[in-house]
């Protein structure tokens, strides 16, 4: 019951971030369909926004029961409300568990691995300011802050299918062979 858990989560989120302070880049991972996890995640996101920390949220949506669907929708609505309230983007990598837990786990681990590769500071021509601009696109474009979906693709063909990208980060093995595609506002 998210409404029951929210006051407790709000109360403890600042303490959690005191114990585990935000780094240069942060990832919040949560279920969408539960009660406790999503309320803690939403509360942590609210605090991260207040701190102007850089982060992405990975949400695993639940579809196996009506209550989980409702909770997942409410989780996304709460994240959207935070983006509007704080006038800062909330970037979400959404994972559906409709194909089962094992498939959802694999996709979530892929996302975490990709984010680690993107933010490990071992990439030529990509520094912490680039990552900051990637998730805070509103600072360098005319696109207002909002709830956004993060799409991670392994190849150029599937990446070019993402409709209306705002901000694109690309990791390539050989920069001399990289050819921009699409019409992103930031790359």
Tab-separated table of N, CA and C in Angstrom, residues 31-113:
chain	number	residue	atom	x	y	z
A	31	UNK	N	11.148	-1.623	-7.883
A	31	UNK	CA	9.971	-2.180	-8.523
A	31	UNK	C	8.997	-1.025	-8.711
A	32	UNK	N	8.086	-1.160	-9.616
A	32	UNK	CA	7.043	-0.152	-9.764
A	32	UNK	C	5.769	-0.604	-9.090
A	33	UNK	N	5.579	-1.913	-9.002
A	33	UNK	CA	4.311	-2.464	-8.559
A	33	UNK	C	4.194	-2.750	-7.085
A	34	UNK	N	5.264	-2.558	-6.334
A	34	UNK	CA	5.206	-2.827	-4.904
A	34	UNK	C	4.682	-1.640	-4.123
A	35	UNK	N	4.777	-1.760	-2.802
A	35	UNK	CA	4.343	-0.678	-1.931
A	35	UNK	C	5.529	0.038	-1.319
A	36	UNK	N	6.407	-0.712	-0.665
A	36	UNK	CA	7.527	-0.119	0.059
A	36	UNK	C	8.617	0.384	-0.884
A	37	UNK	N	9.092	-0.459	-1.795
A	37	UNK	CA	10.193	-0.082	-2.691
A	37	UNK	C	9.915	1.179	-3.478
A	38	UNK	N	8.795	1.258	-4.175
A	38	UNK	CA	8.534	2.478	-4.949
A	38	UNK	C	8.399	3.736	-4.090
A	39	UNK	N	7.830	3.620	-2.903
A	39	UNK	CA	7.701	4.820	-2.068
A	39	UNK	C	9.073	5.285	-1.581
A	40	UNK	N	9.946	4.332	-1.277
A	40	UNK	CA	11.313	4.710	-0.902
A	40	UNK	C	12.014	5.342	-2.106
A	41	UNK	N	11.878	4.731	-3.279
A	41	UNK	CA	12.525	5.264	-4.484
A	41	UNK	C	12.037	6.671	-4.801
A	42	UNK	N	10.732	6.890	-4.760
A	42	UNK	CA	10.177	8.220	-5.044
A	42	UNK	C	10.694	9.228	-4.021
A	43	UNK	N	10.775	8.835	-2.773
A	43	UNK	CA	11.286	9.724	-1.728
A	43	UNK	C	12.769	10.032	-1.935
A	44	UNK	N	13.544	9.027	-2.347
A	44	UNK	CA	14.959	9.253	-2.638
A	44	UNK	C	15.125	10.184	-3.836
A	45	UNK	N	14.307	9.988	-4.869
A	45	UNK	CA	14.367	10.857	-6.048
A	45	UNK	C	14.051	12.301	-5.648
A	46	UNK	N	13.061	12.497	-4.787
A	46	UNK	CA	12.727	13.850	-4.328
A	46	UNK	C	13.935	14.496	-3.655
A	47	UNK	N	14.620	13.740	-2.832
A	47	UNK	CA	15.812	14.265	-2.143
A	47	UNK	C	16.951	14.518	-3.128
A	48	UNK	N	17.154	13.599	-4.079
A	48	UNK	CA	18.207	13.783	-5.085
A	48	UNK	C	17.944	15.031	-5.927
A	49	UNK	N	16.687	15.276	-6.239
A	49	UNK	CA	16.337	16.489	-6.986
A	49	UNK	C	16.635	17.743	-6.166
A	50	UNK	N	16.330	17.705	-4.880
A	50	UNK	CA	16.646	18.848	-4.016
A	50	UNK	C	18.152	19.100	-3.985
A	51	UNK	N	18.934	18.013	-4.029
A	51	UNK	CA	20.391	18.118	-3.973
A	51	UNK	C	21.003	18.429	-5.340
A	52	UNK	N	20.166	18.445	-6.370
A	52	UNK	CA	20.621	18.638	-7.749
A	52	UNK	C	21.643	17.574	-8.159
A	53	UNK	N	21.428	16.367	-7.688
A	53	UNK	CA	22.296	15.233	-8.008
A	53	UNK	C	21.941	14.683	-9.388
A	54	UNK	N	22.900	14.047	-10.017
A	54	UNK	CA	22.687	13.401	-11.314
A	54	UNK	C	22.282	11.952	-11.073
A	55	UNK	N	21.180	11.540	-11.692
A	55	UNK	CA	20.692	10.184	-11.466
A	55	UNK	C	19.791	9.728	-12.602
A	56	UNK	N	19.610	8.426	-12.643
A	56	UNK	CA	18.625	7.772	-13.508
A	56	UNK	C	17.904	6.757	-12.639
A	57	UNK	N	16.624	6.566	-12.906
A	57	UNK	CA	15.814	5.613	-12.157
A	57	UNK	C	15.525	4.411	-13.053
A	58	UNK	N	15.745	3.218	-12.533
A	58	UNK	CA	15.368	1.987	-13.228
A	58	UNK	C	14.131	1.458	-12.521
A	59	UNK	N	13.011	1.383	-13.246
A	59	UNK	CA	11.742	0.929	-12.678
A	59	UNK	C	11.342	-0.374	-13.356
A	60	UNK	N	11.126	-1.414	-12.545
A	60	UNK	CA	10.621	-2.689	-13.059
A	60	UNK	C	9.121	-2.707	-12.800
A	61	UNK	N	8.340	-2.616	-13.883
A	61	UNK	CA	6.886	-2.544	-13.773
A	61	UNK	C	6.250	-3.899	-13.575
A	62	UNK	N	5.193	-3.931	-12.779
A	62	UNK	CA	4.493	-5.177	-12.492
A	62	UNK	C	3.179	-5.288	-13.231
A	63	UNK	N	2.922	-6.456	-13.820
A	63	UNK	CA	1.695	-6.678	-14.592
A	63	UNK	C	0.947	-7.938	-14.190
A	64	UNK	N	1.381	-8.596	-13.140
A	64	UNK	CA	0.780	-9.880	-12.805
A	64	UNK	C	-0.457	-9.765	-11.926
A	65	UNK	N	-0.812	-8.577	-11.481
A	65	UNK	CA	-2.019	-8.374	-10.682
A	65	UNK	C	-2.476	-6.929	-10.856
A	66	UNK	N	-3.764	-6.704	-10.733
A	66	UNK	CA	-4.319	-5.362	-10.893
A	66	UNK	C	-3.669	-4.371	-9.934
A	67	UNK	N	-3.426	-4.784	-8.707
A	67	UNK	CA	-2.800	-3.904	-7.717
A	67	UNK	C	-1.404	-3.480	-8.170
A	68	UNK	N	-0.643	-4.404	-8.751
A	68	UNK	CA	0.706	-4.062	-9.215
A	68	UNK	C	0.648	-3.092	-10.398
A	69	UNK	N	-0.330	-3.280	-11.285
A	69	UNK	CA	-0.480	-2.357	-12.408
A	69	UNK	C	-0.799	-0.961	-11.872
A	70	UNK	N	-1.728	-0.872	-10.934
A	70	UNK	CA	-2.096	0.410	-10.349
A	70	UNK	C	-0.896	1.049	-9.647
A	71	UNK	N	-0.151	0.244	-8.892
A	71	UNK	CA	1.023	0.779	-8.207
A	71	UNK	C	2.084	1.261	-9.193
A	72	UNK	N	2.282	0.511	-10.270
A	72	UNK	CA	3.263	0.914	-11.281
A	72	UNK	C	2.863	2.248	-11.908
A	73	UNK	N	1.596	2.389	-12.248
A	73	UNK	CA	1.104	3.654	-12.805
A	73	UNK	C	1.307	4.780	-11.797
A	74	UNK	N	0.986	4.527	-10.544
A	74	UNK	CA	1.161	5.559	-9.508
A	74	UNK	C	2.628	5.920	-9.304
A	75	UNK	N	3.503	4.927	-9.390
A	75	UNK	CA	4.937	5.200	-9.269
A	75	UNK	C	5.381	6.157	-10.367
A	76	UNK	N	4.965	5.884	-11.592
A	76	UNK	CA	5.339	6.749	-12.713
A	76	UNK	C	4.719	8.139	-12.563
A	77	UNK	N	3.482	8.203	-12.106
A	77	UNK	CA	2.841	9.502	-11.888
A	77	UNK	C	3.581	10.299	-10.816
A	78	UNK	N	3.992	9.637	-9.746
A	78	UNK	CA	4.731	10.319	-8.686
A	78	UNK	C	6.070	10.841	-9.194
A	79	UNK	N	6.755	10.057	-10.023
A	79	UNK	CA	8.024	10.519	-10.592
A	79	UNK	C	7.802	11.705	-11.528
A	80	UNK	N	6.720	11.643	-12.306
A	80	UNK	CA	6.403	12.763	-13.190
A	80	UNK	C	6.083	14.026	-12.381
A	81	UNK	N	5.339	13.849	-11.304
A	81	UNK	CA	5.004	14.983	-10.446
A	81	UNK	C	6.272	15.630	-9.871
A	82	UNK	N	7.244	14.802	-9.494
A	82	UNK	CA	8.502	15.337	-8.960
A	82	UNK	C	9.259	16.131	-10.016
A	83	UNK	N	9.272	15.637	-11.255
A	83	UNK	CA	9.951	16.362	-12.330
A	83	UNK	C	9.328	17.746	-12.512
A	84	UNK	N	8.016	17.803	-12.483
A	84	UNK	CA	7.331	19.074	-12.664
A	84	UNK	C	7.519	19.990	-11.451
A	85	UNK	N	7.410	19.422	-10.264
A	85	UNK	CA	7.553	20.206	-9.036
A	85	UNK	C	8.942	20.825	-8.920
A	86	UNK	N	9.972	20.042	-9.222
A	86	UNK	CA	11.348	20.506	-9.058
A	86	UNK	C	11.928	21.119	-10.333
A	87	UNK	N	11.147	21.107	-11.410
A	87	UNK	CA	11.597	21.632	-12.698
A	87	UNK	C	12.955	21.057	-13.088
A	88	UNK	N	13.028	19.720	-12.993
A	88	UNK	CA	14.236	18.980	-13.363
A	88	UNK	C	13.807	17.646	-13.963
A	89	UNK	N	14.506	17.177	-14.975
A	89	UNK	CA	14.130	15.899	-15.572
A	89	UNK	C	14.259	14.734	-14.593
A	90	UNK	N	13.370	13.780	-14.742
A	90	UNK	CA	13.497	12.485	-14.087
A	90	UNK	C	13.552	11.479	-15.231
A	91	UNK	N	14.726	10.883	-15.413
A	91	UNK	CA	14.961	9.952	-16.517
A	91	UNK	C	14.776	8.538	-15.989
A	92	UNK	N	13.880	7.786	-16.648
A	92	UNK	CA	13.525	6.442	-16.202
A	92	UNK	C	13.850	5.421	-17.286
A	93	UNK	N	14.570	4.396	-16.897
A	93	UNK	CA	14.740	3.213	-17.743
A	93	UNK	C	13.673	2.228	-17.262
A	94	UNK	N	12.687	1.992	-18.092
A	94	UNK	CA	11.543	1.168	-17.694
A	94	UNK	C	11.734	-0.270	-18.163
A	95	UNK	N	11.524	-1.195	-17.241
A	95	UNK	CA	11.640	-2.629	-17.532
A	95	UNK	C	10.291	-3.267	-17.245
A	96	UNK	N	9.749	-3.959	-18.214
A	96	UNK	CA	8.482	-4.675	-18.021
A	96	UNK	C	8.771	-6.079	-17.517
A	97	UNK	N	7.988	-6.518	-16.559
A	97	UNK	CA	8.142	-7.906	-16.114
A	97	UNK	C	7.099	-8.813	-16.758
A	98	UNK	N	6.456	-8.324	-17.831
A	98	UNK	CA	5.425	-9.108	-18.510
A	98	UNK	C	5.977	-10.422	-19.063
A	99	UNK	N	7.267	-10.465	-19.382
A	99	UNK	CA	7.892	-11.682	-19.901
A	99	UNK	C	8.451	-12.583	-18.814
A	100	UNK	N	8.194	-12.249	-17.564
A	100	UNK	CA	8.684	-13.047	-16.447
A	100	UNK	C	9.837	-12.380	-15.723
A	101	UNK	N	10.061	-12.830	-14.491
A	101	UNK	CA	11.098	-12.223	-13.654
A	101	UNK	C	12.496	-12.407	-14.209
A	102	UNK	N	12.784	-13.569	-14.763
A	102	UNK	CA	14.136	-13.825	-15.275
A	102	UNK	C	14.472	-12.854	-16.408
A	103	UNK	N	13.545	-12.656	-17.329
A	103	UNK	CA	13.777	-11.730	-18.440
A	103	UNK	C	13.911	-10.301	-17.929
A	104	UNK	N	13.071	-9.916	-16.958
A	104	UNK	CA	13.154	-8.573	-16.385
A	104	UNK	C	14.486	-8.385	-15.667
A	105	UNK	N	14.924	-9.391	-14.931
A	105	UNK	CA	16.222	-9.312	-14.250
A	105	UNK	C	17.351	-9.127	-15.259
A	106	UNK	N	17.319	-9.904	-16.344
A	106	UNK	CA	18.361	-9.788	-17.368
A	106	UNK	C	18.381	-8.384	-17.979
A	107	UNK	N	17.197	-7.838	-18.271
A	107	UNK	CA	17.137	-6.505	-18.862
A	107	UNK	C	17.637	-5.445	-17.876
A	108	UNK	N	17.241	-5.566	-16.613
A	108	UNK	CA	17.697	-4.604	-15.599
A	108	UNK	C	19.212	-4.669	-15.450
A	109	UNK	N	19.782	-5.874	-15.444
A	109	UNK	CA	21.236	-6.012	-15.339
A	109	UNK	C	21.939	-5.436	-16.563
A	110	UNK	N	21.351	-5.595	-17.740
A	110	UNK	CA	21.907	-4.998	-18.958
A	110	UNK	C	21.918	-3.477	-18.834
A	111	UNK	N	20.825	-2.903	-18.358
A	111	UNK	CA	20.734	-1.449	-18.190
A	111	UNK	C	21.797	-0.962	-17.208
A	112	UNK	N	21.925	-1.657	-16.086
A	112	UNK	CA	22.925	-1.260	-15.091
A	112	UNK	C	24.336	-1.359	-15.652
A	113	UNK	N	24.605	-2.398	-16.417
A	113	UNK	CA	25.919	-2.564	-17.042
A	113	UNK	C	26.187	-1.440	-18.048
